[in-house]
Coordinates of C-alpha atoms in Angstrom, one line a residue:
M1 CA 0.0 0.0 0.0
N2 CA 2.9 2.4 0.5
A3 CA 3.4 2.6 -3.3
M4 CA 0.0 4.2 -3.6
R5 CA 0.6 7.0 -1.0
N6 CA 0.8 10.5 -2.5
K7 CA 0.8 9.3 -6.1
V8 CA -0.4 11.6 -8.9
Q9 CA -1.0 10.6 -12.5
L10 CA -2.0 13.2 -15.1
I11 CA -2.5 13.1 -18.8
G12 CA -2.8 16.5 -20.5
H13 CA -1.3 19.1 -22.8
V14 CA 1.7 21.2 -21.9
G15 CA 0.7 24.9 -21.4
N16 CA 4.1 26.5 -22.0
D17 CA 7.6 25.6 -23.2
P18 CA 9.3 24.1 -20.1
E19 CA 11.7 26.4 -18.3
I20 CA 15.0 24.5 -17.8
K21 CA 17.6 25.5 -15.2
N22 CA 21.1 24.1 -14.9
L23 CA 22.1 23.9 -11.2
E24 CA 25.5 23.4 -9.6
G25 CA 27.0 20.0 -10.2
G26 CA 25.3 19.7 -13.6
K27 CA 21.8 18.8 -12.3
K28 CA 18.8 20.1 -14.2
V29 CA 15.3 21.1 -13.2
A30 CA 12.4 21.6 -15.5
N31 CA 9.3 23.7 -14.6
F32 CA 6.1 23.8 -16.7
T33 CA 2.3 23.6 -16.6
I34 CA 0.0 20.9 -17.8
A35 CA -3.7 21.3 -18.6
T36 CA -6.1 18.4 -17.9
N37 CA -9.7 18.5 -19.2
D38 CA -12.8 17.0 -17.7
S39 CA -16.5 17.2 -18.7
Y40 CA -19.8 16.6 -17.0
K41 CA -23.4 17.3 -17.6
N42 CA -25.0 20.1 -15.6
D43 CA -28.6 20.0 -14.2
K44 CA -29.9 21.1 -17.6
G45 CA -28.3 18.2 -19.3
E46 CA -25.7 20.4 -21.0
K47 CA -22.1 19.2 -21.4
V48 CA -19.7 21.4 -19.5
E49 CA -16.0 21.2 -20.1
Q50 CA -13.6 22.1 -17.3
T51 CA -9.8 22.7 -17.6
E52 CA -7.5 22.4 -14.6
W53 CA -4.0 23.7 -14.7
H54 CA -1.2 22.0 -12.8
K55 CA 2.3 23.2 -12.0
V56 CA 4.9 20.5 -12.6
V57 CA 8.6 20.3 -11.7
A58 CA 11.0 17.5 -12.7
W59 CA 14.6 16.9 -11.7
G60 CA 17.7 15.2 -13.1
K61 CA 17.2 12.6 -15.9
T62 CA 13.4 13.4 -16.1
A63 CA 14.2 17.1 -16.6
E64 CA 16.7 16.2 -19.4
I65 CA 14.0 14.2 -21.2
I66 CA 11.6 17.1 -20.9
E67 CA 14.2 19.5 -22.2
K68 CA 14.8 17.4 -25.3
Y69 CA 11.3 16.3 -26.2
V70 CA 8.6 18.4 -24.5
T71 CA 7.2 21.6 -26.0
K72 CA 4.1 23.8 -25.6
G73 CA 1.0 21.9 -26.7
K74 CA 2.5 18.4 -26.5
E75 CA 0.3 15.7 -24.9
I76 CA 2.1 13.9 -22.1
A77 CA 1.4 11.6 -19.2
I78 CA 3.2 12.2 -15.9
E79 CA 3.5 10.4 -12.7
G80 CA 4.8 11.8 -9.5
K81 CA 3.8 13.2 -6.1
L82 CA 1.9 16.2 -4.9
T83 CA 4.0 18.7 -2.9
H84 CA 3.3 22.0 -1.1
R85 CA 5.8 24.7 -0.3
S86 CA 5.9 28.4 0.7
Y87 CA 8.2 31.3 0.3
D88 CA 8.3 35.0 1.0
D89 CA 8.0 37.2 -2.1
K90 CA 9.9 40.5 -2.6
N91 CA 7.2 42.4 -0.6
G92 CA 7.7 40.0 2.3
E93 CA 4.3 38.3 1.8
K94 CA 4.1 34.6 2.2
R95 CA 3.2 32.7 -1.0
Y96 CA 2.1 29.1 -1.2
I97 CA 2.6 26.8 -4.1
T98 CA 1.2 23.3 -4.8
E99 CA 3.0 21.4 -7.6
V100 CA 3.5 17.9 -8.9
V101 CA 7.1 16.6 -8.7
A102 CA 7.2 14.3 -11.7
N103 CA 9.4 11.2 -11.6
D104 CA 8.1 9.6 -14.8
V105 CA 7.1 11.1 -18.2
L106 CA 5.4 9.4 -21.1
L107 CA 5.3 11.2 -24.5
L108 CA 1.9 10.8 -26.2
G109 CA 0.4 11.9 -29.5
K110 CA 2.4 12.5 -32.6

């Protein structure tokens, strides 16, 4: 059961070209967003489409794969874990971020 704790799987389209940073020691990090779509019928029987945007971060080899093959609009599947963090912005206000740390990427589509 431990393998199922804090596990996120998403299939969607990349919202922007990934931002790649090279860190000390040659390690890479990739940051991007992914859009997932869902639909349901409202109380009038009309189909309603809903898009959710997710922040994604990938490290190391996964970031290298993203850098080589992932661009805006590409359909991908990711698997990872949900994380929460906070920081103080330049005005001293606390900001909170929820993101998916991807450890697996599958390239879909053409």
